[in-house]
C-alpha cells in the first residue's frame, strides 16, 4: 500500500467536522452562498482541482499572470488617482506624491470636465473643482503637468464622455513641453459602454460614442505606440453594486465589443489589441477578488483567440486596479485603512500591473495629504516588507483559488453567451438589462447590510457610541470656478480667433464625413479651443444623451418579508396614506453633474417597496429643474443624493427656490457622501434629515415618516408602546 492510499479524503474530513459542529444540519450551514450564485464549501482538497491546470505565469492562457517574472522582475506601478481644485493645486499634489515614492500619475477630472462643459457654463455652478481637477483649456493641462516630464512619466486619465478634448489637450500640452506623441506612455479610459450601465458621465448617444472609441484606437495605434487607447473598466460596475460575475462578464463583453468595432473600422486586431488594458475594482471578498482577476485573464485569452488574434500580446490581459470606494465607511473611518490594505493585497496576489489605494477619508471627502500618504505607503509596505514580490503568483495551485477561478469562468461564460445572443454588448446595454441586473444586486447587498447579515465593522456591528472627528479637505468651489473663468477669458482673448473657429468648424464637418475626430480635435486644441467648445461642436452632430432612472422593485420587500421593523414602517406609510388620501410622495433628486446613481437607485427601490410613491428625477438636474419637477408632481419630500461634494451649493439653492415658490412645506433631506462637519451647515440651510454612508435604509424611511407627521416608534418599540 502506497502512502497516497493513506491520505485522508474530503469525506474523512467532513465526518470529523460534522461531529465537531454537532450535527449534519450545522455542517450544511457552513456552506457559503455567495452573491455570485457560487456555493463555497468550508474546505477544498485536491479532488476539487482534478483536471484544472492553471499553467504558469507569462504563458497562454495567462491565468497566473501576463508576465513570466511578474513582480520578481518588476513590481506593480504605484499610482494615486487624484485631482482636485485647480491645475496648480493638483500639480503640487502630484509632485509631492512622486517625490514620496509614487511611480505613475492617475488623473481625476471634475464632473464639469467629464460632461463636456467649460467651468463658466451655468449647469456646473456646484461642480467645478469639487470631485477632480477642472480642465477647460490646453493651458490648464500644461499647468497640470508642469515640471513633470511627459516623455518618461506614465499618465493614466479617467475620462470617457469628454475623452476627445481631454486627450487632445494632453497631446498638445506634451507638444508644448517638447515631447512628441510617440514618446507618450499611459492610458486613457475611453470606456463608454460602462458609462451607459453605471457611471453615467456620457455626453453623446451610444452609437456616436462607439465611433469616438474607434477613432481613438485608430489614432493612437498610428501615432502613440506606447499609449493604451482604452482601459476597459469593471471598477465602476463594482462600485455600482455588481457581483464579481457581473463585473467579469460585462467588462469582458465590453472589451470584445470595442475590439470588434475597431476591426470593422478596418484595423488589424494585432495592431491595436496589445495596447488594450483593463481596470478592476477590488472589494472585501478577498479570495473572490483574486480569483476574479485570474478568471478575467483566461476569459480574455479565449475571446481574443476567437476573434482571430495571432499575437500572444493581443490575448494578454493587463490591468490596473483600485481598491473599493464603496467599501469605505464614514463611521469609525480608521477601519478604512485596514479595508484598503486587505483589498490591496488581493489586487497584488491577483496579479495587477498597477494599483491605486483609496484613502481612509474618501467616504467623506477628497483625500488630504495625510490620508493620501497612508494610502500610498500601504503599497510601499507591501512591496518592500512582505516578501510577496519574491515569488510569481504565490497562490497558484491553491485548491480554493483554482476552484473559485474555474467557477467564475463558468458563470461568466453563461452571461457572455446571453450577451452574444442579444447581438453584442451595445445592443445588450441599450436593452437596459445589465444596468437592471447590477441595480438588483446593489439593492440586495444593501438589504443584507441593513439586516445585519453582511457585517460592516463599526457600522452595523461594533458601532461606537461617538464617532471621532477627522480633518477633511474642503474645496472652495466658488473661488475655483472664478479662477477657471478668468483663465478661459484670458486664453480666448489671446488666441487667433479666426484660426480657432476654422478648426472648430472642421469638427462637425469631419464628424459627418467620417474623418477621425481626435485628429481634428488635436488641431482645434493647438489653436486653444476650449473643452466646452470642442464638445459642443461634436454635440451639434451627435446630440446629447439623456435617460430617466427606472429603479428595480421587489428586492427589499423580499429581503424583509419576515422583519418586524420593516412591517412597522410599511404600516406607517399606510397610516400616512390614509391621512393624506394618497401615498406619501418622495422625489429622489440627482442635482449637478454627478452620474453615480447607486445610492439614489437603492433609496428609490427601497422606499417604493415600503409603499412610498417615488419619483426618480433625471440625472444632471439643476436646482431649478428639481424644484419645477417637485412642484409639478406635488411631492411631500425631496431626497437630494450627493456624492461629489456639491451639497453645500446645490441643496441650499434648492431650498431657497422652494421658499420663493411658497412651498417651504416640502421637506428636503440629504444623503450620500457628506462630511459630519457639514451637517450643521446643511441643517442651518433648512435640510431636515441627513443620511450618510452606512445609514440603515429602513430607519431612514422611519425618520421620513416622522418628518411627515407620523408618530413612528423608535427601533425596538412597537406601535402601541409609542402611542402610550
XYZ file of C-alpha atoms in Angstrom:
724
model
C 0.000 0.000 0.000
C 1.418 3.375 -1.031
C 1.481 6.405 1.212
C -1.029 8.103 -1.093
C -3.621 5.483 -0.175
C -3.486 6.735 3.413
C -4.135 10.418 2.594
C -7.406 11.499 4.248
C -10.168 12.397 1.789
C -12.740 15.163 1.834
C -15.272 12.655 3.165
C -12.934 11.779 6.040
C -12.653 15.476 6.921
C -16.403 16.007 6.575
C -17.130 13.194 9.037
C -14.767 14.738 11.597
C -16.057 18.296 11.025
C -19.720 17.217 11.232
C -19.046 15.746 14.647
C -17.255 18.932 15.785
C -20.120 21.232 14.786
C -22.587 18.831 16.388
C -24.624 17.508 13.536
C -25.145 17.496 9.752
C -27.645 20.357 9.894
C -24.954 22.615 11.384
C -22.374 21.369 8.902
C -24.637 22.268 5.959
C -24.801 25.833 7.292
C -21.023 26.123 6.834
C -21.505 26.348 3.062
C -21.424 29.992 1.957
C -23.893 31.001 -0.757
C -22.199 33.981 -2.401
C -23.994 36.819 -4.244
C -22.465 35.387 -7.433
C -24.531 32.214 -7.017
C -21.468 30.130 -6.152
C -21.653 27.738 -3.230
C -18.363 27.935 -1.349
C -17.584 24.809 0.668
C -15.847 25.021 4.043
C -12.861 23.022 2.716
C -11.182 22.389 -0.643
C -8.857 19.500 -1.468
C -7.019 18.083 -4.463
C -10.291 16.439 -5.511
C -11.644 19.902 -6.392
C -8.805 20.690 -8.779
C -8.707 17.469 -10.757
C -8.484 18.373 -14.428
C -7.616 22.031 -13.701
C -4.233 23.197 -14.935
C -3.688 26.949 -14.467
C -0.375 26.771 -16.306
C 2.451 29.171 -15.419
C 2.780 32.959 -15.485
C 3.586 34.567 -18.815
C 2.340 31.700 -20.982
C -1.143 31.358 -22.507
C -3.848 31.393 -21.246
C -2.100 33.718 -18.746
C -4.339 32.691 -15.821
C -1.380 33.035 -13.450
C -0.245 36.413 -14.795
C 0.643 38.148 -18.076
C 4.406 38.143 -17.477
C 6.654 35.219 -16.609
C 8.689 37.038 -13.977
C 5.783 39.084 -12.592
C 6.904 41.093 -9.525
C 10.179 39.223 -9.162
C 11.415 41.259 -12.120
C 9.456 44.464 -11.633
C 6.807 45.358 -9.036
C 3.453 46.848 -9.999
C 3.252 50.605 -10.622
C 2.110 52.594 -7.602
C -0.468 55.141 -8.714
C -2.692 57.572 -6.853
C -5.934 58.583 -8.530
C -6.057 62.249 -7.666
C -7.127 65.647 -8.879
C -8.961 68.486 -7.227
C -9.492 72.203 -7.362
C -7.228 73.884 -9.904
C -4.461 72.555 -12.126
C -1.942 74.359 -9.889
C -3.172 72.615 -6.719
C -3.279 69.218 -8.401
C 0.203 69.669 -9.880
C 1.646 70.464 -6.455
C -0.099 67.376 -5.003
C 1.278 65.144 -7.784
C 4.814 66.389 -7.326
C 4.710 65.797 -3.573
C 3.456 62.252 -4.136
C 6.043 61.478 -6.823
C 8.795 62.671 -4.508
C 7.436 60.329 -1.816
C 7.515 57.153 -3.923
C 4.556 57.233 -6.307
C 5.587 55.905 -9.740
C 2.805 56.997 -12.108
C 0.060 59.591 -12.354
C -3.655 58.867 -12.400
C -5.700 61.979 -13.083
C -9.186 62.615 -11.698
C -11.146 65.285 -13.548
C -14.046 67.269 -12.141
C -17.582 66.494 -13.253
C -17.939 69.596 -15.404
C -14.957 68.388 -17.429
C -16.336 64.839 -17.642
C -19.601 66.107 -19.049
C -18.013 68.387 -21.639
C -18.820 71.739 -20.032
C -16.447 74.647 -19.517
C -16.311 75.979 -15.965
C -18.315 79.074 -16.949
C -21.359 77.035 -18.030
C -24.468 77.712 -15.864
C -25.199 73.975 -15.405
C -21.961 73.328 -13.491
C -22.029 76.029 -10.815
C -21.740 73.479 -7.986
C -19.387 71.022 -9.688
C -16.255 72.927 -10.693
C -13.141 71.588 -8.966
C -15.095 69.523 -6.418
C -14.504 65.882 -7.352
C -11.457 66.315 -9.526
C -9.395 68.920 -11.321
C -11.059 71.422 -13.647
C -9.619 71.355 -17.167
C -11.015 73.875 -19.654
C -8.042 74.610 -21.930
C -4.650 73.308 -23.033
C -3.203 75.893 -20.673
C -4.812 74.043 -17.737
C -3.233 70.803 -18.955
C 0.178 72.470 -19.280
C -0.025 73.654 -15.674
C -1.262 70.224 -14.519
C 1.948 68.592 -15.803
C 4.345 71.456 -15.077
C 7.825 70.068 -14.226
C 6.548 66.520 -14.791
C 8.388 65.080 -17.838
C 5.766 63.525 -20.104
C 8.402 61.647 -22.100
C 9.172 59.475 -19.072
C 6.058 59.645 -16.827
C 3.217 57.175 -17.343
C -0.086 59.061 -17.147
C -3.474 57.429 -16.648
C -6.532 59.588 -17.301
C -10.009 58.566 -16.213
C -12.083 60.174 -18.946
C -14.910 58.898 -21.115
C -17.549 61.460 -22.064
C -15.183 64.314 -22.955
C -12.406 61.950 -23.978
C -11.793 63.712 -27.309
C -10.886 67.192 -25.984
C -9.063 65.831 -22.911
C -6.815 63.523 -24.946
C -6.265 66.304 -27.489
C -5.233 68.695 -24.691
C -2.795 66.104 -23.303
C -1.193 65.620 -26.721
C -0.841 69.368 -27.327
C 0.400 70.067 -23.776
C 3.111 67.457 -24.384
C 3.998 69.112 -27.703
C 4.407 72.436 -25.921
C 6.678 70.626 -23.443
C 8.747 69.409 -26.393
C 7.515 65.790 -26.216
C 6.328 64.103 -29.399
C 3.280 61.813 -29.434
C 5.316 58.654 -29.960
C 7.004 59.205 -26.570
C 3.755 59.406 -24.570
C 3.020 56.463 -22.270
C -0.063 55.791 -20.202
C -3.774 55.087 -20.572
C -6.980 56.910 -21.408
C -10.064 55.149 -20.027
C -12.225 55.719 -23.147
C -14.733 53.059 -21.975
C -18.146 54.464 -22.843
C -20.285 51.319 -22.632
C -19.907 51.086 -18.860
C -20.963 54.744 -18.623
C -24.362 53.798 -20.039
C -24.593 50.975 -17.498
C -23.439 52.528 -14.238
C -21.375 55.715 -14.091
C -23.398 57.919 -16.454
C -20.759 60.528 -17.340
C -21.645 60.205 -21.007
C -22.303 63.061 -23.408
C -23.329 61.570 -26.752
C -25.670 58.644 -27.578
C -24.243 55.102 -27.743
C -23.561 54.806 -31.491
C -21.560 58.035 -31.970
C -19.840 57.310 -28.657
C -18.657 53.990 -30.065
C -17.449 55.845 -33.168
C -15.307 58.027 -30.878
C -13.815 54.917 -29.231
C -12.841 53.523 -32.641
C -11.341 56.838 -33.749
C -9.158 56.984 -30.642
C -7.974 53.402 -31.097
C -7.102 54.188 -34.727
C -5.293 57.459 -33.927
C -3.246 56.098 -31.043
C -2.343 52.932 -32.958
C -0.887 55.126 -35.722
C 0.727 57.856 -33.621
C 1.149 56.770 -29.980
C 2.632 53.245 -29.853
C 3.358 53.394 -26.099
C -0.105 54.620 -25.129
C -3.045 52.410 -24.114
C -6.029 53.585 -26.148
C -8.653 52.196 -23.809
C -8.954 50.936 -20.250
C -11.926 48.614 -20.173
C -13.390 49.191 -16.758
C -15.176 46.869 -14.406
C -14.373 49.181 -11.494
C -17.441 51.345 -11.851
C -19.679 48.286 -12.156
C -18.118 47.005 -8.943
C -18.811 50.331 -7.222
C -22.385 50.344 -8.512
C -23.017 47.011 -6.773
C -22.213 44.390 -9.414
C -21.300 40.898 -8.307
C -17.913 39.517 -9.348
C -19.576 37.512 -12.133
C -21.403 40.571 -13.458
C -18.268 42.704 -13.339
C -16.270 39.997 -15.094
C -18.750 39.158 -17.823
C -19.899 42.668 -18.680
C -16.352 44.042 -18.745
C -15.010 41.263 -20.951
C -18.067 41.704 -23.202
C -17.331 45.451 -23.421
C -13.763 44.680 -24.450
C -14.937 42.278 -27.096
C -17.314 44.889 -28.480
C -14.586 47.534 -28.701
C -12.271 45.107 -30.483
C -14.980 44.164 -32.984
C -15.777 47.831 -33.700
C -12.118 48.607 -34.322
C -11.856 45.634 -36.683
C -14.992 46.778 -38.521
C -13.282 50.156 -38.968
C -10.507 48.365 -40.843
C -7.901 47.933 -38.097
C -5.880 44.736 -37.766
C -6.615 43.198 -34.359
C -2.934 42.536 -33.668
C -2.120 46.178 -34.461
C -4.268 47.600 -31.617
C -5.115 44.789 -29.189
C -1.722 44.774 -27.382
C -2.484 48.339 -26.209
C -5.864 47.499 -24.686
C -5.892 47.381 -20.897
C -8.400 46.667 -18.134
C -9.401 48.206 -14.810
C -10.923 46.223 -11.940
C -12.500 47.247 -8.669
C -11.210 45.270 -5.680
C -13.561 44.709 -2.767
C -13.529 42.944 0.564
C -14.240 39.374 -0.585
C -10.537 38.615 -0.539
C -10.276 35.288 -2.366
C -13.133 36.085 -4.759
C -11.278 39.196 -5.935
C -8.052 37.250 -6.509
C -9.929 34.575 -8.449
C -11.791 37.264 -10.457
C -8.541 38.650 -11.842
C -7.267 35.197 -12.753
C -10.579 34.305 -14.419
C -10.502 37.561 -16.397
C -7.156 36.680 -17.964
C -8.378 33.239 -19.000
C -11.614 34.640 -20.443
C -9.881 37.417 -22.401
C -7.395 34.979 -23.884
C -10.260 32.870 -25.245
C -12.235 35.889 -26.529
C -9.278 37.301 -28.437
C -8.386 33.885 -29.838
C -11.957 33.537 -31.141
C -11.700 36.995 -32.765
C -8.645 35.843 -34.705
C -5.761 37.390 -32.767
C -2.426 35.733 -33.565
C -0.048 37.718 -31.367
C 0.140 36.458 -27.769
C 0.310 40.075 -26.592
C -3.148 40.625 -28.073
C -4.507 37.850 -25.843
C -2.728 39.040 -22.705
C -4.978 40.899 -20.254
C -3.041 43.614 -18.421
C -4.812 45.553 -15.714
C -4.870 48.460 -13.329
C -6.792 48.018 -10.076
C -8.280 50.332 -7.491
C -9.405 49.437 -4.017
C -13.101 49.894 -3.433
C -14.603 53.258 -2.599
C -17.993 51.820 -1.697
C -16.446 49.578 0.974
C -15.142 52.669 2.779
C -17.309 53.852 5.666
C -17.979 57.186 7.297
C -18.326 55.535 10.706
C -15.108 54.646 12.561
C -13.147 55.717 9.459
C -9.733 54.452 10.569
C -11.074 50.969 9.849
C -10.835 52.047 6.209
C -7.045 51.766 6.397
C -7.493 48.077 7.201
C -10.030 47.584 4.428
C -7.796 49.225 1.849
C -4.813 47.106 2.939
C -6.785 43.880 2.546
C -8.058 44.946 -0.871
C -4.574 46.000 -1.979
C -3.246 42.562 -1.006
C -5.982 40.927 -3.094
C -5.076 43.063 -6.109
C -1.403 42.173 -5.775
C -1.989 38.463 -5.239
C -4.334 38.576 -8.230
C -1.510 39.921 -10.381
C -2.277 43.591 -11.092
C 0.111 45.714 -13.203
C -0.662 48.958 -11.373
C -2.678 49.904 -8.319
C -4.388 52.851 -6.682
C -5.190 52.588 -2.984
C -8.061 54.705 -1.687
C -7.528 56.974 1.297
C -9.310 56.481 4.613
C -11.388 59.679 4.298
C -12.755 59.118 0.793
C -16.149 58.025 2.123
C -16.455 61.585 3.388
C -14.415 63.936 1.194
C -11.421 64.230 -1.123
C -8.220 62.856 0.465
C -5.900 65.060 2.487
C -2.112 64.854 2.164
C -2.115 62.899 5.442
C -4.592 60.248 4.282
C -3.068 60.019 0.790
C 0.323 59.300 2.336
C -1.082 56.380 4.329
C -2.771 55.032 1.193
C 0.428 55.298 -0.856
C 2.585 53.830 1.912
C 0.248 50.841 2.090
C 1.571 49.836 -1.309
C 5.172 50.649 -0.439
C 4.987 48.429 2.659
C 3.530 45.537 0.637
C 6.262 45.941 -1.991
C 9.187 46.430 0.344
C 8.424 44.488 3.545
C 6.253 41.440 2.884
C 8.249 39.230 0.519
C 5.224 38.933 -1.774
C 7.263 40.181 -4.739
C 9.763 37.341 -4.435
C 7.500 34.684 -5.973
C 5.484 34.878 -9.194
C 1.821 34.088 -8.401
C 2.368 32.645 -4.917
C -1.243 31.422 -4.654
C -1.084 29.416 -7.868
C -2.237 25.859 -7.258
C -4.297 26.699 -4.168
C -7.219 24.278 -4.113
C -9.646 27.043 -3.186
C -8.262 29.700 -5.561
C -8.153 27.391 -8.572
C -11.656 26.043 -7.878
C -13.052 29.541 -7.426
C -11.327 30.731 -10.608
C -12.866 27.902 -12.601
C -16.315 28.573 -11.113
C -16.109 32.260 -12.054
C -15.043 31.398 -15.598
C -18.025 29.045 -15.966
C -20.534 31.542 -14.541
C -19.171 34.412 -16.646
C -19.396 32.330 -19.824
C -23.138 31.897 -19.244
C -23.584 35.675 -19.140
C -21.282 36.195 -22.142
C -23.416 33.773 -24.151
C -26.523 35.775 -23.228
C -24.828 38.994 -24.380
C -23.814 37.382 -27.661
C -27.352 36.123 -28.240
C -28.602 39.707 -27.782
C -26.374 40.907 -30.623
C -23.374 42.116 -28.634
C -22.783 44.478 -25.774
C -24.001 47.658 -27.472
C -27.396 46.052 -28.053
C -27.408 44.492 -24.601
C -26.647 47.820 -22.929
C -29.393 49.506 -24.964
C -31.868 46.926 -23.646
C -31.208 48.115 -20.079
C -30.680 44.555 -18.838
C -27.137 44.874 -17.460
C -27.978 48.091 -15.603
C -31.069 46.472 -14.062
C -29.106 43.358 -13.032
C -26.441 45.464 -11.320
C -29.040 47.613 -9.552
C -30.799 44.493 -8.291
C -27.500 43.151 -6.911
C -26.814 46.532 -5.241
C -30.233 46.629 -3.599
C -29.833 43.053 -2.375
C -26.420 43.892 -0.909
C -27.771 46.962 0.901
C -30.696 44.971 2.296
C -28.254 42.348 3.565
C -26.205 45.064 5.299
C -29.289 46.695 6.782
C -30.445 43.358 8.173
C -27.004 42.666 9.649
C -26.482 39.549 7.540
C -23.455 41.193 5.929
C -21.343 42.621 8.736
C -19.664 46.024 8.364
C -17.463 46.590 11.416
C -18.224 49.898 13.071
C -21.439 50.344 11.075
C -23.928 47.561 11.763
C -21.800 45.762 14.373
C -19.338 47.013 16.986
C -20.718 50.523 16.473
C -19.085 53.234 18.595
C -21.166 55.454 20.857
C -19.463 58.549 19.483
C -17.502 58.923 16.269
C -14.085 60.575 16.134
C -13.906 63.721 14.073
C -11.246 63.715 11.367
C -9.871 66.555 9.282
C -11.203 66.576 5.738
C -10.311 68.518 2.642
C -12.765 71.237 1.662
C -12.675 72.884 -1.760
C -13.852 76.488 -2.183
C -15.956 75.793 -5.249
C -16.767 79.471 -5.842
C -13.117 80.549 -5.799
C -12.037 77.711 -8.100
C -14.792 78.495 -10.577
C -13.903 82.177 -10.668
C -10.217 81.402 -11.287
C -11.135 78.994 -14.084
C -13.441 81.517 -15.725
C -10.659 84.137 -15.602
C -8.240 81.745 -17.328
C -10.793 80.818 -20.004
C -11.333 84.501 -20.753
C -7.572 85.102 -20.898
C -6.992 82.182 -23.281
C -9.823 83.305 -25.552
C -8.533 86.871 -25.638
C -5.009 85.788 -26.621
C -5.774 83.142 -29.254
C -6.099 83.604 -33.019
C -9.890 83.598 -33.084
C -10.253 83.053 -36.850
C -7.901 80.060 -36.816
C -9.638 78.631 -33.746
C -13.111 78.956 -35.256
C -11.936 77.383 -38.504
C -10.593 74.394 -36.560
C -13.840 74.154 -34.598
C -15.930 74.360 -37.783
C -13.942 71.432 -39.188
C -15.058 69.182 -36.318
C -18.767 68.787 -37.164
C -17.951 68.551 -40.863
C -15.417 65.823 -40.178
C -17.799 64.040 -37.818
C -20.429 63.954 -40.557
C -17.953 62.892 -43.185
C -16.193 60.065 -41.360
C -12.922 61.856 -40.549
C -11.012 60.957 -37.385
C -12.488 63.292 -34.778
C -9.477 63.047 -32.440
C -7.174 64.249 -35.204
C -9.479 67.233 -35.802
C -9.710 67.942 -32.067
C -5.918 67.991 -31.734
C -5.814 70.705 -34.368
C -8.534 72.674 -32.541
C -6.570 72.306 -29.278
C -3.447 73.669 -30.974
C -5.481 76.820 -31.645
C -6.642 76.951 -27.999
C -10.257 75.897 -28.426
C -11.829 75.132 -25.051
C -13.102 71.768 -23.881
C -16.692 73.016 -23.975
C -16.298 74.384 -27.496
C -14.899 71.109 -28.851
C -17.621 69.099 -27.089
C -20.354 71.407 -28.351
C -19.045 71.159 -31.923
C -19.446 67.382 -31.769
C -22.778 67.674 -29.972
C -24.106 69.619 -32.970
C -23.747 66.413 -34.979
C -24.120 63.647 -32.407
C -26.656 65.185 -29.986
C -26.594 64.920 -26.175
C -27.868 61.767 -24.483
C -30.276 61.744 -21.537
C -32.010 58.943 -19.663
C -34.603 58.638 -16.901
C -33.794 56.293 -13.979
C -36.040 53.278 -13.572
C -35.132 51.608 -10.247
C -35.758 47.910 -9.686
C -38.613 46.702 -7.485
C -39.236 43.906 -5.037
C -35.734 43.367 -3.634
C -36.333 44.977 -0.237
C -39.827 43.558 0.214
C -38.474 40.057 -0.425
C -35.494 40.502 1.896
C -37.658 41.875 4.714
C -40.673 39.619 4.334
C -40.410 38.438 7.963
C -38.940 41.579 9.572
C -40.957 43.287 12.321
C -39.354 46.713 11.918
C -39.910 46.707 8.168
C -43.554 45.810 8.775
C -43.831 48.776 11.180
C -42.554 51.146 8.511
C -44.918 49.722 5.892
C -47.804 50.191 8.320
C -46.627 53.742 8.988
C -46.686 54.509 5.272
C -50.246 53.173 5.087
C -51.249 55.395 8.026
C -49.874 58.474 6.267
C -51.665 57.382 3.097
C -54.978 57.191 4.976
C -54.423 60.687 6.381
C -53.384 62.270 3.074
C -55.760 60.326 0.883
C -52.783 59.176 -1.191
C -49.393 57.572 -0.661
C -46.641 59.905 0.620
C -44.569 61.169 -2.326
C -40.771 61.243 -2.277
C -38.744 62.709 -5.111
C -35.196 61.337 -5.369
C -33.105 64.082 -6.965
C -29.642 63.931 -8.534
C -28.537 67.544 -8.977
C -25.295 68.574 -10.596
C -23.184 66.554 -12.997
C -22.503 63.519 -10.775
C -23.750 60.406 -12.539
C -23.073 57.849 -9.777
C -26.622 56.753 -9.016
C -26.216 53.606 -6.917
C -27.364 55.284 -3.702
C -30.236 57.132 -5.348
C -31.500 53.957 -7.009
C -31.214 51.893 -3.822
C -33.248 54.507 -1.924
C -35.842 54.730 -4.684
C -36.185 50.928 -4.811
C -36.459 50.505 -1.050
C -38.898 53.376 -0.442
C -41.123 52.198 -3.289
C -41.202 48.695 -1.795
C -42.221 50.207 1.540
C -45.217 51.909 -0.056
C -43.998 55.426 -0.841
C -44.827 56.871 -4.226
C -41.328 57.523 -5.555
C -40.478 59.953 -8.307
C -36.944 59.450 -9.653
C -35.683 62.660 -11.161
C -33.421 62.528 -14.215
C -29.687 62.783 -13.764
C -27.877 66.118 -14.032
C -30.707 68.393 -12.929
C -30.180 71.961 -11.813
C -31.850 73.007 -8.522
C -34.385 74.993 -10.556
C -35.294 71.918 -12.623
C -35.636 69.835 -9.460
C -37.978 72.420 -7.941
C -40.166 72.553 -11.050
C -40.466 68.778 -11.194
C -41.257 68.594 -7.477
C -43.958 71.262 -7.734
C -45.494 69.733 -10.849
C -45.827 66.388 -9.069
C -46.847 67.818 -5.665
C -44.284 65.825 -3.690
C -44.084 65.790 0.105
C -40.301 65.444 0.340
C -37.207 65.682 -1.837
C -34.274 63.390 -1.156
C -31.147 65.004 -2.612
C -28.410 62.479 -3.332
C -24.905 63.938 -3.086
C -21.655 62.181 -3.887
C -19.391 64.770 -5.433
C -19.302 67.449 -2.720
C -21.838 69.756 -4.379
C -24.171 69.608 -1.379
C -23.124 72.955 0.091
C -24.010 74.736 -3.150
C -26.866 72.833 -4.757
C -29.043 71.834 -1.795
C -29.258 75.313 -0.188
C -30.114 76.723 -3.626
C -32.962 74.198 -3.950
C -34.322 75.128 -0.511
C -34.197 78.816 -1.417
C -36.098 78.173 -4.646
C -38.794 76.216 -2.769
C -39.189 79.144 -0.370
C -39.533 81.548 -3.304
C -42.332 79.352 -4.658
C -44.123 79.378 -1.281
C -43.512 75.649 -0.737
C -41.332 75.534 2.339
C -43.618 72.712 3.477
C -41.804 70.325 1.116
C -39.243 68.566 3.281
C -35.697 68.452 1.925
C -33.461 65.626 3.094
C -29.928 64.767 2.006
C -27.991 61.536 1.619
C -24.638 60.397 0.319
C -21.032 61.388 0.905
C -21.409 64.340 3.274
C -18.801 65.089 5.963
C -20.118 65.344 9.538
C -18.657 68.842 9.775
C -21.100 69.966 7.060
C -24.189 68.694 8.881
C -24.757 71.896 10.867
C -24.321 73.982 7.722
C -26.996 71.950 5.953
C -29.369 71.986 8.928
C -28.991 75.766 9.167
C -29.823 75.920 5.457
C -33.063 74.037 6.121
C -32.194 70.381 5.495
C -34.397 68.286 7.799
C -32.710 64.924 7.582
C -29.142 63.875 6.716
C -28.244 60.252 5.985
C -24.591 59.489 5.332
C -22.863 56.262 4.256
C -23.810 53.338 6.455
C -27.310 54.638 7.205
C -29.914 51.914 7.569
C -32.421 52.460 4.761
C -35.413 51.189 6.750
C -34.598 53.583 9.592
C -34.227 56.387 7.033
C -37.772 55.666 5.894
C -38.988 55.678 9.510
C -37.358 59.084 10.005
C -39.012 60.479 6.867
C -42.381 59.327 8.206
C -41.708 61.310 11.392
C -40.915 64.376 9.267
C -44.267 63.891 7.568
C -46.016 63.961 10.928
C -46.458 60.279 11.671
C -45.833 59.054 15.231
C -43.276 56.461 14.177
C -41.817 54.477 17.101
C -38.054 54.219 17.548
C -36.486 50.931 16.528
C -37.238 48.271 19.102
C -40.585 49.725 20.202
C -43.930 48.604 18.902
C -46.690 50.958 17.782
C -48.729 50.525 20.959
C -45.749 51.500 23.147
C -45.183 54.608 21.023
C -48.835 55.601 21.387
C -48.607 55.348 25.182
